[in-house]
PDB file of C-alpha atoms in Angstrom:
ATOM      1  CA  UNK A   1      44.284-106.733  72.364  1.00 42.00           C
ATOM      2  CA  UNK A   2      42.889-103.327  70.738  1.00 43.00           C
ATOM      3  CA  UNK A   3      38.900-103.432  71.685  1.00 42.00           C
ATOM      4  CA  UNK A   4      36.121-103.664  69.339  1.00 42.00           C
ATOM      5  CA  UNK A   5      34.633-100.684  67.445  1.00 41.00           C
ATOM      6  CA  UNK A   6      31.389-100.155  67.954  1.00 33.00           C
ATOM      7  CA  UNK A   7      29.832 -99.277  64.427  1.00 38.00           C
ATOM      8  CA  UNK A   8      28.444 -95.360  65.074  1.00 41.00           C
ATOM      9  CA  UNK A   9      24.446 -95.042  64.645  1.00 39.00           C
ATOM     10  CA  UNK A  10      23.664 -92.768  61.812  1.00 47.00           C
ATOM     11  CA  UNK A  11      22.387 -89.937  63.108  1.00 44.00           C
ATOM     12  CA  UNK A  12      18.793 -90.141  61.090  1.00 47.00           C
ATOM     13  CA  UNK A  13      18.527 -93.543  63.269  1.00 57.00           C
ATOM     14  CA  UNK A  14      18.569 -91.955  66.319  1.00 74.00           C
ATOM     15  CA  UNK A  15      15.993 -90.925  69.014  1.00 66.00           C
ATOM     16  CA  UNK A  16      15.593 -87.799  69.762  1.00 70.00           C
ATOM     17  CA  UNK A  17      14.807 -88.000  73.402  1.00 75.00           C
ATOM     18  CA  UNK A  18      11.766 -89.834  75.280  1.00 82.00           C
ATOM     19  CA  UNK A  19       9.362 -87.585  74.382  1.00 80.00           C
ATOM     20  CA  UNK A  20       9.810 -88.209  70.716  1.00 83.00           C
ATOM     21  CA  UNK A  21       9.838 -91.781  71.013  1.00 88.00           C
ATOM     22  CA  UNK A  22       6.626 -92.071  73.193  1.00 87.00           C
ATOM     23  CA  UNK A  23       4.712 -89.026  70.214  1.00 88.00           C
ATOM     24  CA  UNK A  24       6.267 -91.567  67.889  1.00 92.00           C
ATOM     25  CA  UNK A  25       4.660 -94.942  69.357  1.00 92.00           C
ATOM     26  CA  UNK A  26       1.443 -93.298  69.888  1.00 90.00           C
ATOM     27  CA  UNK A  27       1.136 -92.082  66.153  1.00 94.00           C
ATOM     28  CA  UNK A  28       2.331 -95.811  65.220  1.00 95.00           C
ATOM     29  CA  UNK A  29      -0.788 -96.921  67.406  1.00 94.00           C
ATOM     30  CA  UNK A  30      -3.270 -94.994  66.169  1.00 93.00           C
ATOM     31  CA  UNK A  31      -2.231 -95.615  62.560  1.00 94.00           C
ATOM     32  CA  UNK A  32      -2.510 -99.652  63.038  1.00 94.00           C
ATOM     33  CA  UNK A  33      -5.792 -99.134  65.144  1.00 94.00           C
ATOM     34  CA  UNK A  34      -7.214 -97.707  62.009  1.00 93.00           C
ATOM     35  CA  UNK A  35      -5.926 -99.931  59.398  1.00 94.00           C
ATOM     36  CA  UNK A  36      -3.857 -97.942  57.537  1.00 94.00           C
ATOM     37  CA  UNK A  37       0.091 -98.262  55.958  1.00 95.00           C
ATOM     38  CA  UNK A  38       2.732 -95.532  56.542  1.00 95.00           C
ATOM     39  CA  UNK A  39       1.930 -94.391  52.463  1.00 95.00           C
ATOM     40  CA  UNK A  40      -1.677 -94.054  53.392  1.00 95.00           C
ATOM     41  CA  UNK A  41      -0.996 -91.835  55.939  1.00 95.00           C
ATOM     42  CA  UNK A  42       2.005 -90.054  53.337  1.00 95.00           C
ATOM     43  CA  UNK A  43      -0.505 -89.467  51.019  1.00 95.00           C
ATOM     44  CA  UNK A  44      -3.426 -88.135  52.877  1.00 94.00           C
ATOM     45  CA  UNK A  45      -0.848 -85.621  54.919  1.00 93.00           C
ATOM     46  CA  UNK A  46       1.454 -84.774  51.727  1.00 92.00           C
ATOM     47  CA  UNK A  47       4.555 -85.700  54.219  1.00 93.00           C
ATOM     48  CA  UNK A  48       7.007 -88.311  53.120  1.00 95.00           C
ATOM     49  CA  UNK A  49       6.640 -92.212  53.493  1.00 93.00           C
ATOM     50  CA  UNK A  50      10.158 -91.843  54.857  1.00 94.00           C
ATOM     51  CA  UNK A  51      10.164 -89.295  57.473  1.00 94.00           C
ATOM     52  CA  UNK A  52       7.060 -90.352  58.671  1.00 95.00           C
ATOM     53  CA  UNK A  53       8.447 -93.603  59.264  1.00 95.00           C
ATOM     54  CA  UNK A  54      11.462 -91.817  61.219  1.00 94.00           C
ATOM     55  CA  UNK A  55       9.063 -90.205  63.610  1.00 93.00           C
ATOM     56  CA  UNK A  56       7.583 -93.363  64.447  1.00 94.00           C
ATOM     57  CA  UNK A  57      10.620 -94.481  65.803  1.00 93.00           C
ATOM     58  CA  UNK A  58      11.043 -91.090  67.495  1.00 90.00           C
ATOM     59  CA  UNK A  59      13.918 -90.220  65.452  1.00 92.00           C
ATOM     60  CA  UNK A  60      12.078 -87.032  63.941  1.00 88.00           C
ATOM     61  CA  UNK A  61      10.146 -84.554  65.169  1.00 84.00           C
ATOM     62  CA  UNK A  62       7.345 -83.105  63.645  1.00 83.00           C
ATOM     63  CA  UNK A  63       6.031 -79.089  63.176  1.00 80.00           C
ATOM     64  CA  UNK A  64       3.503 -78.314  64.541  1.00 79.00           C
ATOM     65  CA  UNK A  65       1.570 -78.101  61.479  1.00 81.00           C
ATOM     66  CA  UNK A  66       2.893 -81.600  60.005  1.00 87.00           C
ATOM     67  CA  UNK A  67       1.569 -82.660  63.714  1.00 87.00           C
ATOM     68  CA  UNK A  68      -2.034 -81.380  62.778  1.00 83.00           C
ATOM     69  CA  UNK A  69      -2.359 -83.118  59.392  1.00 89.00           C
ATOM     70  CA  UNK A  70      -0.844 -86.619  61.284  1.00 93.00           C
ATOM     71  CA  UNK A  71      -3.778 -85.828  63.826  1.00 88.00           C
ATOM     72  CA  UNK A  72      -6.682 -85.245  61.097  1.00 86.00           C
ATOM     73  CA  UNK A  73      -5.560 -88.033  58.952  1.00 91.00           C
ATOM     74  CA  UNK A  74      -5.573 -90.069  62.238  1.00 91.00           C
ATOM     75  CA  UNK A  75      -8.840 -88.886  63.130  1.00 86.00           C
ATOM     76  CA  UNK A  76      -7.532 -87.405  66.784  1.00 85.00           C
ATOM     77  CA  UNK A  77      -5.761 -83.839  67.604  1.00 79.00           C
ATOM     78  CA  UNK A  78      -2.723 -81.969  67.435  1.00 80.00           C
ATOM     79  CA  UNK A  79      -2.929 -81.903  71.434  1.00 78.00           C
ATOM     80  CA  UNK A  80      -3.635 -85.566  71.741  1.00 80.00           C
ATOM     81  CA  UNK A  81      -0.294 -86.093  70.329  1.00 85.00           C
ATOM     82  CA  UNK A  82       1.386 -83.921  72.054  1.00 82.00           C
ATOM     83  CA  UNK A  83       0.110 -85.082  75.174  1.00 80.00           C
ATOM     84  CA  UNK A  84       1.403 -88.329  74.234  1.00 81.00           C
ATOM     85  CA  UNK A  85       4.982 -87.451  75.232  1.00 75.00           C
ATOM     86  CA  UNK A  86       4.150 -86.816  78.765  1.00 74.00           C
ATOM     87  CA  UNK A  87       5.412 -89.518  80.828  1.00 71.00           C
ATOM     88  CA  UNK A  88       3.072 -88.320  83.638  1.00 71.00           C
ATOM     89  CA  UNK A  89      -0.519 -89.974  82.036  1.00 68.00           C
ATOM     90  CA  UNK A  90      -3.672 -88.720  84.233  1.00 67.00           C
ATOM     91  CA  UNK A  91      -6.352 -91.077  85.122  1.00 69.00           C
ATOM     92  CA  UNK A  92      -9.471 -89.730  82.395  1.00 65.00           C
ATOM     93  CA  UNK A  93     -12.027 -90.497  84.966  1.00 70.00           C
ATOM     94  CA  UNK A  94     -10.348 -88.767  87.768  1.00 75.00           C
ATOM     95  CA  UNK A  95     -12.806 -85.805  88.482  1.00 79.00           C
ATOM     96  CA  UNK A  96     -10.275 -84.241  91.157  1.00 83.00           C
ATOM     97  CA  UNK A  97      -8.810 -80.602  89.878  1.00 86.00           C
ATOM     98  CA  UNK A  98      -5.488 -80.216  88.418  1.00 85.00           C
ATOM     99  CA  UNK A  99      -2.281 -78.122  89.081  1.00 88.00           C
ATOM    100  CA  UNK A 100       0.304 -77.935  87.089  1.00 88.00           C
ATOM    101  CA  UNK A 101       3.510 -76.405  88.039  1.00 91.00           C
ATOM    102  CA  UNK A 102       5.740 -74.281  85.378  1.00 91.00           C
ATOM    103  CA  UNK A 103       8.150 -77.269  85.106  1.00 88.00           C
ATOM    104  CA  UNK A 104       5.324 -79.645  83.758  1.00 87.00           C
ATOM    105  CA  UNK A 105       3.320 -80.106  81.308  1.00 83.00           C
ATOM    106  CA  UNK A 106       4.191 -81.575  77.860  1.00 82.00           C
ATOM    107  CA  UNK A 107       6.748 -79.848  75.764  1.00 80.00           C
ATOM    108  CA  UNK A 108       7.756 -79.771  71.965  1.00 74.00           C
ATOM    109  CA  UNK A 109      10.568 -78.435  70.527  1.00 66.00           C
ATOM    110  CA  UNK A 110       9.791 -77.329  67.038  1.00 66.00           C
ATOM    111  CA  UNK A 111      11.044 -74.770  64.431  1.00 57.00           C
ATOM    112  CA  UNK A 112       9.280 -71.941  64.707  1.00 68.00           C
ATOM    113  CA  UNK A 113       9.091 -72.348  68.632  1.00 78.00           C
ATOM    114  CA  UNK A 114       8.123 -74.160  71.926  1.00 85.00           C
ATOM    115  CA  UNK A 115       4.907 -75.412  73.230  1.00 87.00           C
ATOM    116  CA  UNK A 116       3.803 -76.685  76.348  1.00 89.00           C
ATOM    117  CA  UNK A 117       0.493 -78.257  77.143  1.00 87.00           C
ATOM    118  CA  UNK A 118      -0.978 -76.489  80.339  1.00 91.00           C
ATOM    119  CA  UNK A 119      -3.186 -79.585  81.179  1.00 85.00           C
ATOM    120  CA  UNK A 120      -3.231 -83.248  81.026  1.00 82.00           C
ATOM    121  CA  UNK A 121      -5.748 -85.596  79.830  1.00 72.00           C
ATOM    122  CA  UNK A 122      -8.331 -85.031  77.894  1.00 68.00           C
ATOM    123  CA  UNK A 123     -10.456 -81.360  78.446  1.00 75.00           C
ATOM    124  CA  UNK A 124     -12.796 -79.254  77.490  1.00 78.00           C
ATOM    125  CA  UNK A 125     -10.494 -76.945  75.605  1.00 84.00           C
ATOM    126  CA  UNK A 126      -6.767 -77.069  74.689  1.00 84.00           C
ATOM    127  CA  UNK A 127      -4.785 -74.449  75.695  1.00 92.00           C
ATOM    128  CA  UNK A 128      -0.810 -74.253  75.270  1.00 91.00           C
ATOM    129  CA  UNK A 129       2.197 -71.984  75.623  1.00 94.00           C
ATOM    130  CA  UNK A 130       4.145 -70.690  73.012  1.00 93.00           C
ATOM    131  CA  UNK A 131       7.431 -69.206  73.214  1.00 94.00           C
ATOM    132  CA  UNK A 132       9.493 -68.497  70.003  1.00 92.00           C
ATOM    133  CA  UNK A 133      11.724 -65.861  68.528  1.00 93.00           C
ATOM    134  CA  UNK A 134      11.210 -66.731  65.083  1.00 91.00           C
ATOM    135  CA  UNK A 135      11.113 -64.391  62.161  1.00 92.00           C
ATOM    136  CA  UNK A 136       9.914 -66.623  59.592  1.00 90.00           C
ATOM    137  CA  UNK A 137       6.219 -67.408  60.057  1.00 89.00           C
ATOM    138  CA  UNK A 138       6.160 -71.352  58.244  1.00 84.00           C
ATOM    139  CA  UNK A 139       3.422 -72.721  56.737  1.00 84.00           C
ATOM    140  CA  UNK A 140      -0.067 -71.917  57.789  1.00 90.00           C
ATOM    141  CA  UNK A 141      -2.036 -73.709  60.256  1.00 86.00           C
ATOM    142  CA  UNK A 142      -5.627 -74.879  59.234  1.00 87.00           C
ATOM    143  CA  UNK A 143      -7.865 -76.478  61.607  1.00 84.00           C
ATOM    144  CA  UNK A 144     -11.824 -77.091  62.005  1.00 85.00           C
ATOM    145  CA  UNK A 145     -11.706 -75.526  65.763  1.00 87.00           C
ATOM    146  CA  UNK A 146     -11.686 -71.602  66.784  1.00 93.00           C
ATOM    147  CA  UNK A 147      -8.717 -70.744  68.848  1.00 94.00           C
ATOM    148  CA  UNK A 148      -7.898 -67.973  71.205  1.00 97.00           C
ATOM    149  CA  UNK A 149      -4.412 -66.155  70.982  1.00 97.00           C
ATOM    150  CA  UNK A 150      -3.230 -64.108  74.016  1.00 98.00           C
ATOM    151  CA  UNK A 151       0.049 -62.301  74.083  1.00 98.00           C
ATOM    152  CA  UNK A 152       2.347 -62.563  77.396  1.00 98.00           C
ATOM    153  CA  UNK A 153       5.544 -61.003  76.106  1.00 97.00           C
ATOM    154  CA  UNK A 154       7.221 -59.129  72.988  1.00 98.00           C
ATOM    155  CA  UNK A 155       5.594 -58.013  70.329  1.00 98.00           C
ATOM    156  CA  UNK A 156       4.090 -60.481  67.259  1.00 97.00           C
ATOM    157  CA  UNK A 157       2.627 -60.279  63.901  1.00 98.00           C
ATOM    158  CA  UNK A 158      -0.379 -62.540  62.930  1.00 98.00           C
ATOM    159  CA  UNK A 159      -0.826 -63.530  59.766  1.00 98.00           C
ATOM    160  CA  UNK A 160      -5.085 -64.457  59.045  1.00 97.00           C
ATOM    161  CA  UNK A 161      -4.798 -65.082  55.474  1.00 96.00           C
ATOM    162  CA  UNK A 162      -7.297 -62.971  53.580  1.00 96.00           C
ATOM    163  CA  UNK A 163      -8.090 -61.061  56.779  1.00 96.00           C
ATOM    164  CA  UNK A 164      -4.268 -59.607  56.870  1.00 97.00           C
ATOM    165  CA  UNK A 165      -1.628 -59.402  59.038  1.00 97.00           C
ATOM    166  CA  UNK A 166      -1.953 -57.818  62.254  1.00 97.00           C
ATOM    167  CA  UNK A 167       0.874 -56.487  65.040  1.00 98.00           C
ATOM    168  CA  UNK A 168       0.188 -57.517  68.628  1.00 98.00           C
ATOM    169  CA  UNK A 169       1.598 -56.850  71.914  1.00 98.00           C
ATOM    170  CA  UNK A 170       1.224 -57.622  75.486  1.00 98.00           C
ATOM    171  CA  UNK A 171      -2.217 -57.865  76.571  1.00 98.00           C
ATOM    172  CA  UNK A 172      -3.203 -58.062  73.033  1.00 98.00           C
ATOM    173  CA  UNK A 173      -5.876 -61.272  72.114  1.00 98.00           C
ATOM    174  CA  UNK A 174      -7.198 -62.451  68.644  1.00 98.00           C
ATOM    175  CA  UNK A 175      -9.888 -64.755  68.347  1.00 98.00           C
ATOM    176  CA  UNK A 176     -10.823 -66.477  64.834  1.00 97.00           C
ATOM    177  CA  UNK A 177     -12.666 -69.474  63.634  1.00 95.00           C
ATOM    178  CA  UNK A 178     -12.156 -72.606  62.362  1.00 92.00           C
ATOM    179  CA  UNK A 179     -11.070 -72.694  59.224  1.00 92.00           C
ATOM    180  CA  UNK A 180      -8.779 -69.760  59.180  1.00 96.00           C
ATOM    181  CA  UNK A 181      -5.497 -69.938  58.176  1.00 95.00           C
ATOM    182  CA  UNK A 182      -3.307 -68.376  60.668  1.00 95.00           C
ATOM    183  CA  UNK A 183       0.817 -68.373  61.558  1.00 93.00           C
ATOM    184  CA  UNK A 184       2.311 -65.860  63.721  1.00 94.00           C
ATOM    185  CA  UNK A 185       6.353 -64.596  63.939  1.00 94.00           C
ATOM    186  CA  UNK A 186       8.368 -62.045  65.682  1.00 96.00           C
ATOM    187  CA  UNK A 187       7.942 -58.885  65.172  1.00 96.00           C
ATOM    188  CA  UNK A 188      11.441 -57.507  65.994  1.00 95.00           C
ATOM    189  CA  UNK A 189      13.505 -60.947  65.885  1.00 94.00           C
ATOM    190  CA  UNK A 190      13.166 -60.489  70.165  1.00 96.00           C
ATOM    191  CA  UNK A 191      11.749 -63.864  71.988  1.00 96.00           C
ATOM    192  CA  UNK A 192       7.623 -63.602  72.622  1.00 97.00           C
ATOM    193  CA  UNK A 193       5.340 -65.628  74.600  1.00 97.00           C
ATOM    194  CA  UNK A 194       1.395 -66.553  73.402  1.00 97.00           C
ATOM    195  CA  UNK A 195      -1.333 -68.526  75.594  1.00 97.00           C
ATOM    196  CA  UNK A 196      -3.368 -70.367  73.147  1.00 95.00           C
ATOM    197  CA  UNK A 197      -6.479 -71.939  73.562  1.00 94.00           C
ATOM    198  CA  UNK A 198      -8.291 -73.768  70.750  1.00 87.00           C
ATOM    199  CA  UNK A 199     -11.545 -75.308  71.339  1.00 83.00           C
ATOM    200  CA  UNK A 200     -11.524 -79.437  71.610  1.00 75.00           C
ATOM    201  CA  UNK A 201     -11.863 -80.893  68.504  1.00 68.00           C
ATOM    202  CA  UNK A 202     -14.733 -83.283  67.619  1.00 65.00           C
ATOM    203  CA  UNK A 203     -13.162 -86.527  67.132  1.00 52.00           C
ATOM    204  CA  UNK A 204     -13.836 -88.816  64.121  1.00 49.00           C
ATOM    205  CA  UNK A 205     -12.847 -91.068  61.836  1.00 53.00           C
ATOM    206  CA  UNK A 206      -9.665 -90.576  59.756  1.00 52.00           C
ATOM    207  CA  UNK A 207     -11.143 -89.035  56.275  1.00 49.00           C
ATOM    208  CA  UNK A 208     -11.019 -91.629  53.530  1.00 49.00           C
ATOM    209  CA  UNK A 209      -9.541 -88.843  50.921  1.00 41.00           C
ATOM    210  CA  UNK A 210      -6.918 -86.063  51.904  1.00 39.00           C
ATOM    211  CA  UNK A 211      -8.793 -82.887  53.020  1.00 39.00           C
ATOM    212  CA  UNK A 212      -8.085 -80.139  50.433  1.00 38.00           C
ATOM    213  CA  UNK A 213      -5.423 -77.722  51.699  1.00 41.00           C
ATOM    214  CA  UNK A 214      -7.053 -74.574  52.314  1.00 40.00           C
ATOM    215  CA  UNK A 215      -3.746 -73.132  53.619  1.00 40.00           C
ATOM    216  CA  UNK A 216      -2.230 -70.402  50.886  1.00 37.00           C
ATOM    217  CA  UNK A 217       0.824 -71.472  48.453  1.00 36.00           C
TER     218      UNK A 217
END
C-alpha cells in the first residue's frame, strides 16, 4: 500500500523560526489588550491587514521600521518587541547586574541588516547591534526618542533628512533627536557594524488617529 501524501504547507503559512512566532504572539497580545482589530492596527501603521495577520502567526517578519509603527500604534517600543523573541525572559524586579555573552541577546533578521538587543528586560536606555552590508538605505526611521550611533567596523553613510548625509567610520558617533528621520547603508557594499543606543521611550496609549509620517517620500 503506497503511503499517504501529506498536503505541503504553503510557504506564506509557515513559521519562520521561534523567534518570529513568540514577536508574533506578543504583538497579537498587545493588540487584544488594547481593543483593537488587525485593520485598526493596518490603518494606523499603513501596513497591510494581510501581512500583519501573517506576522502574528510568526510567518512574517517585520523591518525594523514596520516594527516601530506596530510599536507606536501599540503604544510600546520597537525594543519591547524585539525583546519579545528572547526565550530567556528576566525577572523585571531583579535588581542583580546583567552579563550578556556575544551569543545572547535577542536577534532579528531583517533586510537591511541584523540586530541584537545587548540587554534584557526593561532599562533605562535601549541599545542594540547592528551589522549589515546593505547598499540600499530603506525607508526612514522616525521616532519620538534621541538615539546614539557608534561605528565598530567599515565605513557607513547616514542619511538625517534635511540635515544631509554624512560618511562615518570607525570610532565615528552621531547623536540626533527625536524626531529626525534617519537610515544608514554601506558605504562601499563591505559588511559594517553600529552600537546604537536610543533613549527609552515614554510609554502610552496607542494614538487614536495614525501619527502623520514625517519620514520623506
Amino acid at each position: 500500500m503506497s503511503p499517504i501524501a501529506t498536503p505541503a504547507v504553503p510557504v506564506a503559512e509557515r513559521v519562520v523560526d521561534e523567534q518570529a512566532q513568540r514577536v508574533g504572539a506578543r504583538i497579537r497580545a498587545l493588540r487584544r489588550a488594547h481593543g483593537l482589530t488587525l485593520m485598526q492596527v493596518a490603518e494606523r501603521t499603513g501596513l497591510s491587514h494581510p501581512f500583519l495577520s501573517q506576522l502574528e502567526r510568526g510567518h512574517a517578519r517585520p523591518s525594523m521600521v514596520s516594527l516601530e509603527r506596530i510599536a507606536q500604534a501599540l503604544g510600546t517600543s520597537q525594543v519591547e518587541l524585539l525583546a519579545a523573541g528572547d526565550p530567556q525572559q528576566p525577572d523585571p524586579d531583579d535588581p542583580r547586574p546583567q552579563v550578556l555573552r556575544s551569543t545572547e541577546g535577542a536577534r532579528g533578521p531583517f533586510s537591511q541588516g541584523e540586530a541584537r538587543l545587548l540587554v534584557r528586560g526593561a532599562r533605562a536606555f535601549e541599545p542594540l547591534e547592528w551589522v549589515g552590508a546593505n547598499t540600499d538605505p530603506g525607508d526612514y526611521y522616525v521616532h519620538d526618542e534621541d538615539e546614539f550611533l557608534y561605528v565598530i567596523e567599515g565605513r557607513v553613510l547616514l542619511d538625517l533628512g534635511d540635515d544631509g548625509t554624512t560618511s562615518l567610520g570607525p570610532g565615528d558617533s552621531a547623536y540626533y533627536r527625536g524626531g529626525t528621520p534617519h537610515r544608514w547603508r554601506s558605504a562601499d557594499g563591505a559588511r559594517f557594524r553600529l552600537i546604537v543606543v536610543k533613549q527609552k521611550p515614554q510609554l502610552a496609549d496607542p494614538p487614536t488617529r495614525r501619527r502623520r509620517d514625517r519620514s520623506h517620500p
